[in-house]
Short mmCIF file of C-alpha atoms in Angstrom, two decimals:
data_model
loop_
_atom_site.label_atom_id
_atom_site.label_comp_id
_atom_site.label_asym_id
_atom_site.label_seq_id
_atom_site.Cartn_x
_atom_site.Cartn_y
_atom_site.Cartn_z
CA MET A 4 35.64 10.41 -23.47
CA SER A 5 34.12 13.57 -22.15
CA LEU A 6 32.98 13.43 -18.53
CA ARG A 7 30.09 15.51 -17.27
CA ILE A 8 31.75 16.89 -14.18
CA PHE A 9 29.89 18.23 -11.16
CA GLN A 10 31.82 20.33 -8.64
CA PRO A 11 29.62 21.43 -5.72
CA SER A 12 31.94 24.34 -4.97
CA SER A 13 31.11 25.82 -8.38
CA LEU A 14 27.68 26.56 -6.89
CA GLY A 15 29.24 28.02 -3.75
CA ARG A 16 28.10 24.96 -1.81
CA GLY A 17 29.41 21.61 -0.67
CA ALA A 18 28.43 17.95 -0.22
CA ARG A 19 30.28 15.49 1.97
CA ILE A 20 30.12 11.81 2.77
CA ALA A 21 29.30 11.64 6.48
CA ALA A 22 29.28 7.85 6.91
CA THR A 23 29.51 4.65 4.94
CA GLY A 24 28.34 1.10 5.47
CA SER A 25 28.50 -2.19 3.64
CA TYR A 26 27.02 -5.63 3.85
CA LEU A 27 28.03 -8.97 2.39
CA PRO A 28 25.74 -11.98 2.75
CA ALA A 29 27.02 -14.65 5.14
CA HIS A 30 27.43 -17.42 2.58
CA VAL A 31 30.98 -17.42 1.18
CA VAL A 32 31.20 -19.36 -2.07
CA THR A 33 34.71 -20.56 -2.82
CA ASN A 34 35.96 -21.58 -6.24
CA ALA A 35 35.95 -25.16 -5.06
CA GLU A 36 32.24 -24.89 -4.21
CA LEU A 37 31.51 -23.42 -7.63
CA ALA A 38 33.30 -26.38 -9.22
CA ARG A 39 31.27 -28.79 -7.07
CA ARG A 40 28.11 -27.04 -8.32
CA GLY A 41 29.15 -27.85 -11.89
CA ALA A 42 31.06 -24.75 -13.01
CA PRO A 43 33.19 -25.63 -16.06
CA LEU A 44 36.30 -24.14 -14.44
CA THR A 45 38.73 -25.36 -11.81
CA ASP A 46 39.87 -23.35 -8.81
CA ASP A 47 43.26 -22.83 -10.49
CA GLU A 48 41.69 -21.61 -13.72
CA ILE A 49 39.46 -19.12 -11.92
CA VAL A 50 42.38 -17.72 -9.93
CA ARG A 51 44.60 -17.54 -13.03
CA LEU A 52 41.93 -15.89 -15.18
CA SER A 53 40.41 -13.51 -12.63
CA GLY A 54 42.32 -13.53 -9.34
CA ILE A 55 39.02 -14.31 -7.59
CA ARG A 56 39.13 -16.90 -4.81
CA SER A 57 35.69 -16.44 -3.26
CA ARG A 58 32.53 -14.35 -3.40
CA HIS A 59 29.39 -13.98 -1.25
CA TYR A 60 25.96 -15.20 -2.35
CA ALA A 61 22.68 -14.01 -0.88
CA ALA A 62 20.60 -16.54 1.05
CA ASP A 63 17.47 -17.89 -0.64
CA ASP A 64 15.29 -15.50 1.35
CA GLU A 65 17.48 -12.44 0.72
CA ALA A 66 16.83 -10.02 -2.14
CA THR A 67 18.60 -6.85 -3.25
CA SER A 68 16.56 -4.54 -1.02
CA ASP A 69 17.48 -6.67 2.02
CA LEU A 70 21.18 -6.18 1.30
CA ALA A 71 20.62 -2.46 0.69
CA VAL A 72 18.85 -2.14 4.04
CA GLN A 73 21.68 -3.86 5.91
CA ALA A 74 24.34 -1.63 4.36
CA SER A 75 22.21 1.47 4.93
CA ARG A 76 21.63 0.63 8.59
CA ARG A 77 25.36 0.25 9.14
CA ALA A 78 25.98 3.67 7.58
CA LEU A 79 23.17 5.33 9.54
CA GLU A 80 24.20 3.68 12.82
CA ARG A 81 27.59 5.37 12.46
CA LEU A 82 25.94 8.78 12.75
CA ALA A 83 24.94 10.45 16.03
CA LYS A 84 21.80 11.94 14.48
CA PRO A 85 20.80 9.86 11.47
CA ARG A 86 18.45 11.51 9.03
CA VAL A 87 17.47 10.75 5.45
CA ASP A 88 15.56 13.13 3.17
CA ARG A 89 15.98 11.08 -0.01
CA LEU A 90 17.12 7.61 -1.10
CA TYR A 91 18.86 6.64 -4.32
CA LEU A 92 19.47 2.93 -4.89
CA ALA A 93 21.68 1.83 -7.76
CA THR A 94 21.02 -1.73 -8.87
CA VAL A 95 20.74 -3.93 -11.94
CA SER A 96 19.04 -6.71 -9.97
CA PRO A 97 16.03 -5.18 -8.20
CA ASP A 98 13.72 -7.39 -6.15
CA HIS A 99 11.03 -7.05 -8.86
CA PRO A 100 10.74 -5.32 -12.25
CA SER A 101 8.41 -2.99 -10.36
CA PRO A 102 8.11 -1.36 -7.91
CA SER A 103 11.60 -0.11 -7.17
CA ALA A 104 13.80 -1.89 -4.68
CA ALA A 105 14.36 1.58 -3.24
CA CYS A 106 10.72 1.80 -2.14
CA ILE A 107 10.97 -1.58 -0.44
CA ALA A 108 14.16 -0.48 1.33
CA GLN A 109 12.60 2.89 2.20
CA ARG A 110 9.81 1.12 4.04
CA ALA A 111 12.15 -1.25 5.87
CA LEU A 112 14.37 1.66 6.93
CA GLU A 113 11.30 3.61 8.12
CA LEU A 114 12.25 6.70 6.15
CA GLY A 115 8.78 8.18 6.37
CA ASP A 116 7.83 9.87 3.12
CA ALA A 117 11.37 10.40 1.82
CA PRO A 118 11.43 10.08 -1.97
CA ALA A 119 13.08 6.82 -3.04
CA MET A 120 14.06 5.57 -6.46
CA ASP A 121 16.23 3.01 -8.23
CA LEU A 122 18.76 3.95 -10.83
CA THR A 123 20.60 1.66 -13.21
CA ALA A 124 24.17 2.23 -14.31
CA SER A 125 25.62 -1.28 -14.04
CA CYS A 126 29.05 -1.34 -12.43
CA SER A 127 29.17 2.47 -12.28
CA GLY A 128 26.00 2.42 -10.19
CA PHE A 129 27.39 3.77 -6.93
CA LEU A 130 29.06 6.73 -8.61
CA TYR A 131 25.85 7.57 -10.44
CA ALA A 132 23.96 7.41 -7.12
CA LEU A 133 26.63 9.52 -5.44
CA ASP A 134 26.33 12.15 -8.19
CA CYS A 135 22.55 12.34 -7.67
CA ALA A 136 23.05 12.49 -3.91
CA ALA A 137 25.64 15.27 -4.10
CA ARG A 138 23.32 17.36 -6.29
CA ALA A 139 20.49 16.93 -3.77
CA ALA A 140 22.83 17.65 -0.84
CA VAL A 141 23.86 21.02 -2.25
CA CYS A 142 20.13 21.81 -2.17
CA GLY A 143 20.16 21.14 1.55
CA GLU A 144 19.06 17.51 1.77
CA THR A 145 20.69 14.59 3.56
CA VAL A 146 20.72 11.71 1.11
CA LEU A 147 21.29 7.99 1.31
CA ALA A 148 23.22 6.80 -1.76
CA VAL A 149 23.13 3.02 -1.90
CA ALA A 150 24.27 0.41 -4.39
CA ALA A 151 23.17 -3.20 -4.05
CA ASP A 152 23.11 -6.23 -6.27
CA VAL A 153 22.27 -9.91 -6.14
CA ARG A 154 23.90 -10.98 -9.38
CA SER A 155 24.03 -14.61 -8.28
CA ARG A 156 20.39 -14.93 -9.39
CA PHE A 157 21.42 -14.01 -12.95
CA ILE A 158 24.43 -16.27 -13.44
CA ASP A 159 24.57 -19.10 -15.95
CA PRO A 160 26.46 -21.75 -13.97
CA LEU A 161 27.69 -23.32 -17.21
CA ASP A 162 29.07 -20.14 -18.81
CA ARG A 163 32.87 -20.11 -18.53
CA ALA A 164 33.02 -16.38 -19.27
CA THR A 165 30.88 -15.23 -16.37
CA CYS A 166 30.04 -18.02 -13.91
CA ALA A 167 32.85 -17.26 -11.45
CA LEU A 168 33.08 -13.49 -11.64
CA PHE A 169 30.10 -12.11 -9.75
CA GLY A 170 29.13 -11.91 -6.10
CA ASP A 171 26.38 -10.26 -4.06
CA GLY A 172 26.57 -7.32 -1.68
CA ALA A 173 25.67 -3.73 -0.89
CA GLY A 174 27.30 -0.47 0.07
CA ALA A 175 25.87 2.82 1.29
CA ALA A 176 26.93 6.38 1.93
CA VAL A 177 25.15 9.20 3.75
CA VAL A 178 25.71 12.45 1.86
CA LYS A 179 25.14 15.76 3.65
CA PRO A 180 25.45 19.47 2.86
CA CYS A 181 28.70 21.13 3.94
CA LYS A 182 30.92 24.14 3.27
CA PRO A 183 32.27 24.58 -0.27
CA GLY A 184 35.53 22.73 -0.90
CA GLU A 185 34.93 20.02 1.69
CA GLY A 186 33.98 16.39 1.07
CA ILE A 187 33.04 15.54 -2.51
CA GLU A 188 35.24 17.83 -4.58
CA ALA A 189 34.14 16.58 -8.00
CA ILE A 190 32.23 13.78 -9.66
CA GLY A 191 32.37 12.99 -13.36
CA LEU A 192 30.08 10.62 -15.20
CA PHE A 193 30.08 9.22 -18.72
CA ALA A 194 27.99 6.87 -20.86
CA ASP A 195 28.46 5.39 -24.32
CA GLY A 196 25.51 3.34 -25.56
CA THR A 197 27.55 1.65 -28.28
CA GLY A 198 28.49 -0.81 -25.55
CA ALA A 199 24.89 -1.59 -24.61
CA ARG A 200 25.25 -5.27 -25.44
CA SER A 201 28.77 -5.74 -24.16
CA VAL A 202 27.60 -7.30 -20.92
CA TYR A 203 23.86 -7.78 -20.73
CA VAL A 204 20.92 -9.89 -19.67
CA PRO A 205 19.05 -10.51 -22.94
CA ALA A 206 15.66 -11.68 -21.68
CA GLY A 207 13.22 -10.71 -18.97
CA GLY A 208 12.64 -7.13 -20.08
CA SER A 209 10.29 -5.51 -22.59
CA ARG A 210 12.60 -6.35 -25.53
CA GLU A 211 12.48 -10.07 -24.91
CA PRO A 212 9.91 -10.94 -22.23
CA ALA A 213 10.46 -14.00 -20.07
CA THR A 214 9.05 -17.20 -21.52
CA ALA A 215 9.63 -20.88 -20.87
CA GLN A 216 11.98 -20.78 -23.86
CA THR A 217 14.08 -17.86 -22.58
CA VAL A 218 14.46 -19.60 -19.24
CA ALA A 219 15.31 -22.94 -20.84
CA THR A 220 18.02 -21.28 -22.92
CA ARG A 221 19.20 -19.23 -19.93
CA ARG A 222 18.73 -15.94 -21.72
CA HIS A 223 17.71 -14.39 -18.39
CA THR A 224 21.36 -14.71 -17.28
CA ILE A 225 24.39 -12.46 -17.81
CA ARG A 226 25.99 -12.65 -21.26
CA MET A 227 29.42 -11.32 -22.14
CA GLU A 228 30.02 -12.15 -25.76
CA GLU A 229 33.01 -9.92 -26.43
CA GLY A 230 35.08 -10.57 -23.32
CA PRO A 231 38.45 -9.26 -24.57
CA GLN A 232 36.87 -6.02 -25.77
CA VAL A 233 35.03 -5.59 -22.45
CA TYR A 234 38.25 -6.25 -20.56
CA LEU A 235 40.13 -3.55 -22.44
CA ALA A 236 37.15 -1.15 -22.35
CA ALA A 237 36.90 -1.45 -18.56
CA VAL A 238 40.49 -0.33 -18.13
CA GLU A 239 40.18 2.40 -20.75
CA GLY A 240 36.98 3.68 -19.12
CA MET A 241 38.43 3.88 -15.62
CA LEU A 242 41.74 5.34 -16.77
CA ALA A 243 40.14 8.00 -18.98
CA ALA A 244 37.65 8.96 -16.27
CA ALA A 245 40.45 9.25 -13.71
CA GLU A 246 42.72 11.31 -15.94
CA GLU A 247 39.96 13.69 -16.98
CA LEU A 248 38.69 14.27 -13.44
CA LEU A 249 42.19 14.74 -12.07
CA LYS A 250 43.02 17.23 -14.83
CA ALA A 251 39.79 19.16 -14.20
CA THR A 252 40.64 19.45 -10.52
CA GLY A 253 44.31 20.28 -11.04
CA ARG A 254 45.48 17.00 -9.55
CA THR A 255 47.61 14.05 -10.62
CA PHE A 256 47.66 10.48 -9.38
CA ASP A 257 50.53 11.57 -7.09
CA ASP A 258 48.13 13.87 -5.18
CA VAL A 259 45.68 11.07 -4.41
CA ALA A 260 46.24 8.93 -1.31
CA LEU A 261 44.25 5.93 -2.54
CA VAL A 262 42.46 4.82 -5.69
CA VAL A 263 39.34 2.72 -5.06
CA PRO A 264 38.36 1.22 -8.40
CA HIS A 265 35.59 -1.06 -9.55
CA GLN A 266 36.84 -4.63 -9.26
CA PRO A 267 35.84 -6.70 -12.33
CA ASN A 268 38.84 -8.98 -11.99
CA ARG A 269 42.39 -8.79 -10.71
CA ARG A 270 44.02 -8.69 -14.14
CA ILE A 271 42.02 -5.58 -15.05
CA LEU A 272 43.23 -3.90 -11.86
CA ASP A 273 46.82 -4.87 -12.63
CA ARG A 274 46.50 -3.36 -16.11
CA LEU A 275 44.96 -0.19 -14.66
CA ALA A 276 47.81 0.13 -12.15
CA LYS A 277 50.39 -0.44 -14.87
CA LEU A 278 48.96 2.13 -17.29
CA ALA A 279 48.37 4.72 -14.53
CA ARG A 280 51.80 3.94 -13.01
CA LEU A 281 50.17 3.38 -9.63
CA PRO A 282 52.23 1.74 -6.91
CA GLU A 283 50.58 -1.33 -5.42
CA GLU A 284 49.87 0.36 -2.07
CA LYS A 285 47.85 3.10 -3.77
CA LEU A 286 45.26 0.73 -5.24
CA PHE A 287 42.57 -0.79 -3.00
CA VAL A 288 41.87 -4.40 -3.98
CA ASN A 289 39.26 -6.78 -2.57
CA VAL A 290 38.26 -8.67 -5.72
CA ASP A 291 40.00 -11.82 -4.49
CA ARG A 292 37.56 -12.06 -1.54
CA ILE A 293 34.27 -10.78 -2.96
CA GLY A 294 34.49 -10.84 -6.75
CA ASN A 295 32.65 -8.34 -8.92
CA VAL A 296 29.63 -6.99 -7.02
CA SER A 297 28.49 -4.83 -9.95
CA GLY A 298 27.46 -1.31 -8.95
CA ALA A 299 27.97 -2.01 -5.25
CA THR A 300 31.66 -2.80 -5.64
CA VAL A 301 33.05 0.71 -5.22
CA ALA A 302 30.74 1.46 -2.28
CA ILE A 303 31.83 -1.71 -0.48
CA ALA A 304 35.50 -1.14 -1.27
CA PHE A 305 35.38 2.48 -0.06
CA ASP A 306 33.75 1.41 3.21
CA GLU A 307 36.32 -1.35 3.67
CA ALA A 308 39.20 1.03 2.91
CA LEU A 309 37.95 3.50 5.52
CA ARG A 310 37.48 0.85 8.17
CA ALA A 311 40.87 -0.70 7.39
CA GLY A 312 42.54 2.63 8.17
CA ARG A 313 43.76 3.11 4.62
CA LEU A 314 42.75 6.79 4.61
CA LYS A 315 43.69 9.68 6.89
CA GLU A 316 42.13 13.07 7.59
CA ASP A 317 42.45 15.55 4.74
CA GLU A 318 43.66 12.93 2.28
CA GLU A 319 41.94 12.61 -1.07
CA VAL A 320 40.56 9.35 -2.43
CA LEU A 321 39.70 8.70 -6.06
CA LEU A 322 36.69 6.45 -6.61
CA LEU A 323 36.60 4.90 -10.09
CA ALA A 324 34.20 2.72 -12.03
CA ALA A 325 33.42 1.50 -15.51
CA GLY A 326 30.80 -0.95 -16.58
CA ALA A 327 28.21 -2.21 -18.98
CA GLY A 328 26.40 0.28 -21.10
CA TYR A 329 29.13 1.45 -21.40
CA THR A 330 29.16 3.65 -18.29
CA ALA A 331 32.04 5.14 -16.35
CA GLY A 332 32.61 7.55 -13.53
CA ALA A 333 35.11 9.04 -11.12
CA ALA A 334 34.80 10.96 -7.86
CA LEU A 335 37.41 12.89 -5.90
CA VAL A 336 36.56 12.88 -2.19
CA ARG A 337 38.41 14.61 0.65
CA ILE A 338 38.34 12.61 3.87
CA ASP A 339 37.28 14.57 6.96
CA ALA A 340 37.56 13.86 10.68
CA GLU A 341 33.85 13.13 11.14
CA LEU A 342 33.86 10.51 8.40
CA LEU A 343 36.93 8.88 9.91
CA ALA A 344 35.34 8.85 13.36
CA ALA A 345 32.16 7.31 11.92
CA SER A 346 34.14 4.61 10.15
CA ARG A 347 35.78 3.57 13.43
CA PHE A 348 32.41 2.64 14.95
CA ASP A 349 31.46 -0.91 14.01
CA PRO A 350 27.69 -1.51 14.02
CA ALA A 351 28.31 -5.14 13.04
CA ALA A 352 29.87 -5.68 16.46
CA THR A 353 26.49 -4.95 18.03
CA SER A 354 24.42 -6.72 15.38
CA SER A 355 23.65 -10.43 15.03
CA SER A 356 23.57 -10.31 11.23
CA ALA A 357 26.57 -11.49 9.25
CA GLY A 358 28.49 -9.25 6.94
CA THR A 359 31.62 -7.28 6.39
CA MET B 24 62.95 -12.26 -35.96
CA SER B 25 60.07 -10.99 -38.12
CA THR B 26 56.85 -9.63 -36.67
CA LEU B 27 55.06 -12.73 -37.96
CA ASP B 28 57.56 -15.03 -36.22
CA THR B 29 57.18 -13.09 -32.96
CA VAL B 30 53.38 -13.24 -33.14
CA ARG B 31 53.56 -16.99 -33.75
CA GLU B 32 55.87 -17.36 -30.77
CA ILE B 33 53.58 -15.33 -28.48
CA VAL B 34 50.43 -17.17 -29.51
CA ALA B 35 52.17 -20.55 -29.20
CA GLU B 36 52.94 -19.76 -25.56
CA HIS B 37 49.21 -19.72 -24.78
CA ALA B 38 47.42 -21.83 -27.41
CA ASP B 39 47.84 -24.36 -30.19
CA LEU B 40 48.95 -22.67 -33.41
CA PRO B 41 46.62 -23.10 -36.41
CA GLY B 42 47.96 -24.98 -39.45
CA ARG B 43 48.44 -21.85 -41.51
CA ASP B 44 48.88 -18.20 -40.61
CA ASP B 45 45.59 -17.24 -42.25
CA ASP B 46 43.55 -20.02 -40.63
CA PRO B 47 41.06 -18.82 -38.01
CA LEU B 48 42.55 -18.62 -34.54
CA GLN B 49 40.59 -21.05 -32.37
CA VAL B 50 41.33 -19.82 -28.86
CA GLU B 51 39.33 -19.00 -25.77
CA SER B 52 38.47 -15.34 -25.65
CA PHE B 53 40.62 -14.78 -22.60
CA VAL B 54 43.70 -15.95 -24.48
CA LEU B 55 43.26 -12.98 -26.80
CA VAL B 56 43.67 -10.64 -23.84
CA VAL B 57 46.85 -12.39 -22.75
CA VAL B 58 48.19 -12.29 -26.32
CA ALA B 59 47.27 -8.61 -26.67
CA GLU B 60 49.12 -7.72 -23.48
CA ALA B 61 52.14 -9.74 -24.56
CA LEU B 62 52.13 -7.88 -27.90
CA GLU B 63 52.03 -4.58 -26.01
CA ASP B 64 55.05 -5.54 -23.95
CA ARG B 65 57.02 -6.92 -26.88
CA PHE B 66 56.30 -4.20 -29.44
CA GLY B 67 55.68 -1.16 -27.23
CA ILE B 68 52.16 -0.64 -28.55
CA ARG B 69 48.79 -0.11 -26.80
CA VAL B 70 45.84 -2.25 -27.90
CA ALA B 71 42.56 -0.31 -27.70
CA ALA B 72 39.22 -1.96 -26.95
CA ARG B 73 37.81 -0.90 -30.33
CA GLU B 74 40.73 -2.64 -32.06
CA MET B 75 40.00 -5.99 -30.44
CA ARG B 76 38.05 -7.30 -33.45
CA PRO B 77 38.34 -10.37 -35.70
CA GLU B 78 39.72 -8.13 -38.47
CA ASN B 79 42.76 -7.54 -36.25
CA PHE B 80 42.92 -10.67 -34.09
CA GLY B 81 41.19 -13.38 -36.16
CA THR B 82 44.34 -15.02 -37.53
CA ILE B 83 48.09 -15.00 -36.96
CA ALA B 84 48.55 -13.06 -40.20
CA ARG B 85 45.99 -10.43 -39.21
CA ILE B 86 47.61 -9.95 -35.81
CA ALA B 87 50.99 -9.46 -37.47
CA ALA B 88 49.51 -6.95 -39.94
CA TYR B 89 47.78 -5.14 -37.08
CA VAL B 90 51.04 -4.88 -35.13
CA GLU B 91 52.89 -3.63 -38.22
CA GLY B 92 50.18 -1.01 -38.72
CA LYS B 93 50.42 0.16 -35.11
CA ARG B 94 54.21 0.48 -35.35
CA ALA B 95 54.14 2.34 -38.68
#
């Protein structure tokens, strides 16, 4: 693996995360409910195979942009003077094939004429959005980096390999210019197209347009035909990305206060911790409660970690992801006092909408 | 205990053993992950994603040969 690493300080500039927000739909789907819906797995099997006990599903009238808007509002409400010059939305489940979910969210957030676009990097989505946002921030813009997915609409309820893994949700971060050396210290991204069919949705795109036949055979749902290889590749991707970014920044795992990884399943996280020799308290885990939320996972987990008080001023957090494509990424972020203060304000307490 | 015997023992902990060592291993995909991790612990090897293929994990005999190759 060879990461493409971006260090804002190399340009004599800086980019920092000023606030985060996340949103989980109100409906919690337990393993028992999945089984009642016909999933070919018991609660015990799901827990044993994945460590997942529940996940959130979007309501019938909620789409990806709705979740993105909720998470974005929570991030923006944590700022005294919210401003957005640009919006990047990472998703693999946009509201429509076109236009972008970002444009729909841009309108709902009343962002004026701020450019808005979707980007697709599967479970590495948030880190890809954060990389784009950091590059725009060093040019002076304040950027909303969002990741949102409604994977529940693309699940085959009869597929043992995937039916219990995924949940819905969104996470957002406001990225602003700052002094060199503050905030986002480095981001590294990677892609390897040999894994393009490792986890994929075969039909519904230009390769295999939706037909009555593709729907009848559920080819518009998530397929994971080489599960063991994907499992091992996810760990390898996150570990290699972490080690390369840490080496490039002169750090080791010992220097990092918390690792916030993508959460495909609990066993993958246990393997990552074992190979990286990470003590349990240094790994943030929420997969048991929310499952795999694709590209939004890291954004949600980072927001939860901040609000749970797991990070202190001047500590460094390592965000990690690997996913279909294959894609992978890592980001080293220094926590500052303003971000901590923002995370202590809870917009949900003044909002009627459900969520995290 | 030979490598073959150990592989049989590990697989038997998680699935029904096939009749012969070169019969196709009929197990759920997830069992292969559990077996791979047990092999890592027992033999001190690391199974890479690219190695998780039928040529290496399709039968008991192939798993044993794969492990021998990794330890060589």
